[in-house]
PDB file of C-alpha atoms in Angstrom:
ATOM      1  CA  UNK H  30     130.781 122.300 101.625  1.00  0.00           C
ATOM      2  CA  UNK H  31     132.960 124.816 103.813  1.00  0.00           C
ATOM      3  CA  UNK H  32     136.548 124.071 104.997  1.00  0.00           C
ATOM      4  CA  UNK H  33     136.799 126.988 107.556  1.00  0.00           C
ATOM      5  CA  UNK H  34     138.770 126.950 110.993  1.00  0.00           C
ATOM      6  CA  UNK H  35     139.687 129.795 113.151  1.00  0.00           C
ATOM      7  CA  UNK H  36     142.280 129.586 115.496  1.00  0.00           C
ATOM      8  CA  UNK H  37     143.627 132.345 118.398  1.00  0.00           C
ATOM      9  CA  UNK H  38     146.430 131.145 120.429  1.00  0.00           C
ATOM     10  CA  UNK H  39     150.394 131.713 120.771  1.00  0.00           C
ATOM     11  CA  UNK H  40     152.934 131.071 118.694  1.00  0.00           C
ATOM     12  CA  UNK H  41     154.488 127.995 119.515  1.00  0.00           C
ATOM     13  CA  UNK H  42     158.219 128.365 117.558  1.00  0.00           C
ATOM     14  CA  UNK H  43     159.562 131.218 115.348  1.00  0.00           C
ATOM     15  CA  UNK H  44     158.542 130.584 111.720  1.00  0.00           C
ATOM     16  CA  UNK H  45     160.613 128.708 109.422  1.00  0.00           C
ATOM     17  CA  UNK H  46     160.898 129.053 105.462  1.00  0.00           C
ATOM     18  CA  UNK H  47     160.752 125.710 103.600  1.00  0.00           C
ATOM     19  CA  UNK H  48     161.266 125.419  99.874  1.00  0.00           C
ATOM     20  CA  UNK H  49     159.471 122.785  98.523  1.00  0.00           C
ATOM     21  CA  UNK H  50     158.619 121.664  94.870  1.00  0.00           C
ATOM     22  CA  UNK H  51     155.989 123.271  94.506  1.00  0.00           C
ATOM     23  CA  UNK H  52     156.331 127.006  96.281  1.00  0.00           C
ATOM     24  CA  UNK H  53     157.877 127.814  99.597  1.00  0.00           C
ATOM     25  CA  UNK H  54     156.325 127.520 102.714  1.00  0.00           C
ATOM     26  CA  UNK H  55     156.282 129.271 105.802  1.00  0.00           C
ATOM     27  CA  UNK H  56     155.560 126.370 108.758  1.00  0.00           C
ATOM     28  CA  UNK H  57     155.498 126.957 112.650  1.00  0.00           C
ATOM     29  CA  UNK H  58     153.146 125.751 115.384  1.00  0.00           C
ATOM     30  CA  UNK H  59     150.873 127.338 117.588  1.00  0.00           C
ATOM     31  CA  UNK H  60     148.981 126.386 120.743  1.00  0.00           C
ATOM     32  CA  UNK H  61     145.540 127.175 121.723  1.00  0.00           C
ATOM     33  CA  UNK H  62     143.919 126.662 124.572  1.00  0.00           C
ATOM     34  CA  UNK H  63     140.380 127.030 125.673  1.00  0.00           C
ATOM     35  CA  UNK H  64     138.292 129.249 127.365  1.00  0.00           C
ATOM     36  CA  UNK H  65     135.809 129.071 130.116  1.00  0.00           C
ATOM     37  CA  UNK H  66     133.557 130.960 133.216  1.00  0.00           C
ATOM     38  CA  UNK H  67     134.544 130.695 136.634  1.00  0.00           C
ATOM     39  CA  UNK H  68     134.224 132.141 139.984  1.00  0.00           C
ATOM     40  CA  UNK H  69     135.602 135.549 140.247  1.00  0.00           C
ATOM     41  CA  UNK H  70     137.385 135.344 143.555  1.00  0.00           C
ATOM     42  CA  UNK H  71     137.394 139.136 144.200  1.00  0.00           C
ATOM     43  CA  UNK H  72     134.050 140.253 143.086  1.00  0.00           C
ATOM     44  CA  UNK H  73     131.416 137.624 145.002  1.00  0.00           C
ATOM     45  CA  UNK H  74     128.618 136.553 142.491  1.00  0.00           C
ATOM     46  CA  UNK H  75     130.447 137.037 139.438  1.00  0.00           C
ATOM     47  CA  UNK H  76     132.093 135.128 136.797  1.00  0.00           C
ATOM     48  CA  UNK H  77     135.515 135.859 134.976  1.00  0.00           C
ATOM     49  CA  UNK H  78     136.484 134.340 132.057  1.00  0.00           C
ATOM     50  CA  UNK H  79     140.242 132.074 132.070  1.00  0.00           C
ATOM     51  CA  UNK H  80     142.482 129.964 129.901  1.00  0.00           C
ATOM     52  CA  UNK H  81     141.801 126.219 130.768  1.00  0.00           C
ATOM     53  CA  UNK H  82     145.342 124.803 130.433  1.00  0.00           C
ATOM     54  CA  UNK H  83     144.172 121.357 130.849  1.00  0.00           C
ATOM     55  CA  UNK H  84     142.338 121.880 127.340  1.00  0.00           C
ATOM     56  CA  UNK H  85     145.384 122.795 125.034  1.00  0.00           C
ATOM     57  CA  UNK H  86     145.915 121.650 121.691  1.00  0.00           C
ATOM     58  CA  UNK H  87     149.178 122.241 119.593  1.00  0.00           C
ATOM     59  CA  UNK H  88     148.664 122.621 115.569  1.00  0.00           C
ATOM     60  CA  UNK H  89     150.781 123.084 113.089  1.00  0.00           C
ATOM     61  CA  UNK H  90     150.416 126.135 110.569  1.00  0.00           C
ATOM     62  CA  UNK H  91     151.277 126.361 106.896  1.00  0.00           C
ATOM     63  CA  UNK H  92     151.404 129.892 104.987  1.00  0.00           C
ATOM     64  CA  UNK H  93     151.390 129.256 101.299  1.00  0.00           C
ATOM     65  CA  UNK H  94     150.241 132.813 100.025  1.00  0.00           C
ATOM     66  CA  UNK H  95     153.628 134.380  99.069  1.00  0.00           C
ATOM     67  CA  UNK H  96     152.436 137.841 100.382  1.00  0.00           C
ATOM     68  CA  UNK H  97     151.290 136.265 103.802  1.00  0.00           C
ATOM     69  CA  UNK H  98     154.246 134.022 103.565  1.00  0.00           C
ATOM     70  CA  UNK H  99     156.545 137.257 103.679  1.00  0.00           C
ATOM     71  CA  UNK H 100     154.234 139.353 105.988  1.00  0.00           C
ATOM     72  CA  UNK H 101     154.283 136.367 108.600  1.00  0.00           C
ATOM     73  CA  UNK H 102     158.566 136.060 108.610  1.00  0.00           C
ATOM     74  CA  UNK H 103     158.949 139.862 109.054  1.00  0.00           C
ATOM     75  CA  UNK H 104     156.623 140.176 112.150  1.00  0.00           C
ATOM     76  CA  UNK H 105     155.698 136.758 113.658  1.00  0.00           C
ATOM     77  CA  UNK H 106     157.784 135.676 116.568  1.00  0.00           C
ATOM     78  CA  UNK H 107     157.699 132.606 119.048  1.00  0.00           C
ATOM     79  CA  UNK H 108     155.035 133.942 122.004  1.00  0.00           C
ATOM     80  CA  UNK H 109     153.243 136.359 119.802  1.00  0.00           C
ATOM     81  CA  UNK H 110     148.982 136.106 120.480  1.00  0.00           C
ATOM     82  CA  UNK H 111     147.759 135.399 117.163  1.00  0.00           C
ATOM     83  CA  UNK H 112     144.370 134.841 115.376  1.00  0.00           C
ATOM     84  CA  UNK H 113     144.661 132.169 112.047  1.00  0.00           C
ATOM     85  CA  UNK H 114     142.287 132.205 109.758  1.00  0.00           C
ATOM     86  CA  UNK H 115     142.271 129.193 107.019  1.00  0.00           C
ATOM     87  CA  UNK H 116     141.062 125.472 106.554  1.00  0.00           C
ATOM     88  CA  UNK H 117     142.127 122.074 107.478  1.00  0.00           C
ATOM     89  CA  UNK H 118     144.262 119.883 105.297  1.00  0.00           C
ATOM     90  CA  UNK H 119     145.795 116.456 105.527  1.00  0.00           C
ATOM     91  CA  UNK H 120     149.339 116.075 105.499  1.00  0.00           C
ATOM     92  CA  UNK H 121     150.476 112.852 103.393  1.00  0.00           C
ATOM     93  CA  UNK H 122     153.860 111.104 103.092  1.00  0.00           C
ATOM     94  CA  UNK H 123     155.854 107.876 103.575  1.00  0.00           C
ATOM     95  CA  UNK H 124     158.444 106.583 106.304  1.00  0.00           C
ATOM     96  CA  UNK H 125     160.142 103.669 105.826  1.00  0.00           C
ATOM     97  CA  UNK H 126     157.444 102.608 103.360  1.00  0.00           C
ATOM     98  CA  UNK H 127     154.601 103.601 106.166  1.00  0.00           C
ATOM     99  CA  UNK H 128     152.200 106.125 104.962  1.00  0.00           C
ATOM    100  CA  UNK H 129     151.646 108.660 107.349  1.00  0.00           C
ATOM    101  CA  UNK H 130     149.105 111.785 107.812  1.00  0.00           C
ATOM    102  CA  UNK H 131     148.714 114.401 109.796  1.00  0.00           C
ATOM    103  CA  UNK H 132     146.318 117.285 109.963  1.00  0.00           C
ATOM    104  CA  UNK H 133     147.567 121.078 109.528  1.00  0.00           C
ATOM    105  CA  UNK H 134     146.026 124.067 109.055  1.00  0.00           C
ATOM    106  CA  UNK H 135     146.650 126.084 105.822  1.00  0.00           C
ATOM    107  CA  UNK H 136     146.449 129.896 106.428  1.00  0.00           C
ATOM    108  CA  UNK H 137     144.813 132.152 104.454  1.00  0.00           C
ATOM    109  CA  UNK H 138     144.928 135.031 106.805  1.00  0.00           C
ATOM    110  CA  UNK H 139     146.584 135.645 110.180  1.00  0.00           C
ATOM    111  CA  UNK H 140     146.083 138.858 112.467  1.00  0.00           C
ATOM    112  CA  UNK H 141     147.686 139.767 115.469  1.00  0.00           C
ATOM    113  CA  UNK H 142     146.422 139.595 119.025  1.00  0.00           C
ATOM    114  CA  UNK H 143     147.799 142.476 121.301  1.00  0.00           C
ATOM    115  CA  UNK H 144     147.471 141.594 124.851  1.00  0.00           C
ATOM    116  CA  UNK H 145     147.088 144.754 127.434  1.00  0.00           C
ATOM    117  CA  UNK H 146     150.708 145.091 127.701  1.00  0.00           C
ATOM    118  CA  UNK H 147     151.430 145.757 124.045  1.00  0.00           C
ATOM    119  CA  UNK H 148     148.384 148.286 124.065  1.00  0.00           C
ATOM    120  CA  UNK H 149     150.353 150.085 126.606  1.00  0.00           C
ATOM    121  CA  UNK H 150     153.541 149.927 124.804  1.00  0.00           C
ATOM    122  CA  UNK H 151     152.087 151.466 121.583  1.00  0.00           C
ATOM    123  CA  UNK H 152     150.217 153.957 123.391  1.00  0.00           C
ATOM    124  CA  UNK H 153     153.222 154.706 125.454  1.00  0.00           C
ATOM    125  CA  UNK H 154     154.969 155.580 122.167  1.00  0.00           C
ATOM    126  CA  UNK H 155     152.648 157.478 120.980  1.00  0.00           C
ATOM    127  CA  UNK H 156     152.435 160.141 123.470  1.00  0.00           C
ATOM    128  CA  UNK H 157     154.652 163.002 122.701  1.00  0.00           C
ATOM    129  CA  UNK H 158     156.815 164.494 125.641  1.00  0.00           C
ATOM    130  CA  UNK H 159     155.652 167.482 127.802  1.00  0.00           C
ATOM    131  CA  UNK H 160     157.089 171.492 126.691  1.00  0.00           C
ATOM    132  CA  UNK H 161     157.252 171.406 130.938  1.00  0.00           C
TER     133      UNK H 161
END
């Protein structure tokens, strides 16, 4: 049995370090929304692809892996395009002597996502002034 999701979306809140019993945790959320064809209004014929904003779904994200943990508090930020990588677990605790649940995802790897303007950026920085 596989326990595999794959998520790309945008940061929903900065990270936030929780110490718990058992390890610290990183924890923020992260919205995704999906993707489909339509009508290209400037090219007749043809189809673009956009975000479908009445198809978004928040989740919540849980870093465990100390390495990740520290990797995703140094360079994660609210906004950022991200790609999570990891498996679904249920959340389980009491209120008021209700139990409650909740599904997260854990993470077991997380890339970035540059979006055209960041491309730019880096390859503005890159290029070395002109001797003219």
């Amino acid at each position: 049995m596989s326990n595999t999701i794959v998520l790309t979306g945008n940061v929903g809140k900065n990270p936030s370090l929780e110490k718990t019993d058992r390890a610290n945790v990183v924890r923020f959320s992260m919205l995704c929304d999906e993707w489909k064809r339509v009508d290209d209004p400037d090219n007749p014929g043809k189809k673009t692809i956009t975000s479908d904003t009445d198809k978004q779904e928040w989740y919540q994200i849980s870093v465990w892996k100390e390495s990740l943990s520290e990797a995703v508090m140094k360079t994660i930020q609210k906004g950022a395009r991200i790609t999570v990588e990891g498996h679904l677990t249920v959340g389980r605790w009491e209120k008021d002597g209700v139990p409650q649940f909740a599904l997260q995802i854990t993470a077991d790897n997380i890339l970035h996502n540059l979006n055209r303007v960041d491309e730019v950026r880096l390859r503005e920085r890159r290029v070395e002034p002109s001797d003219a």
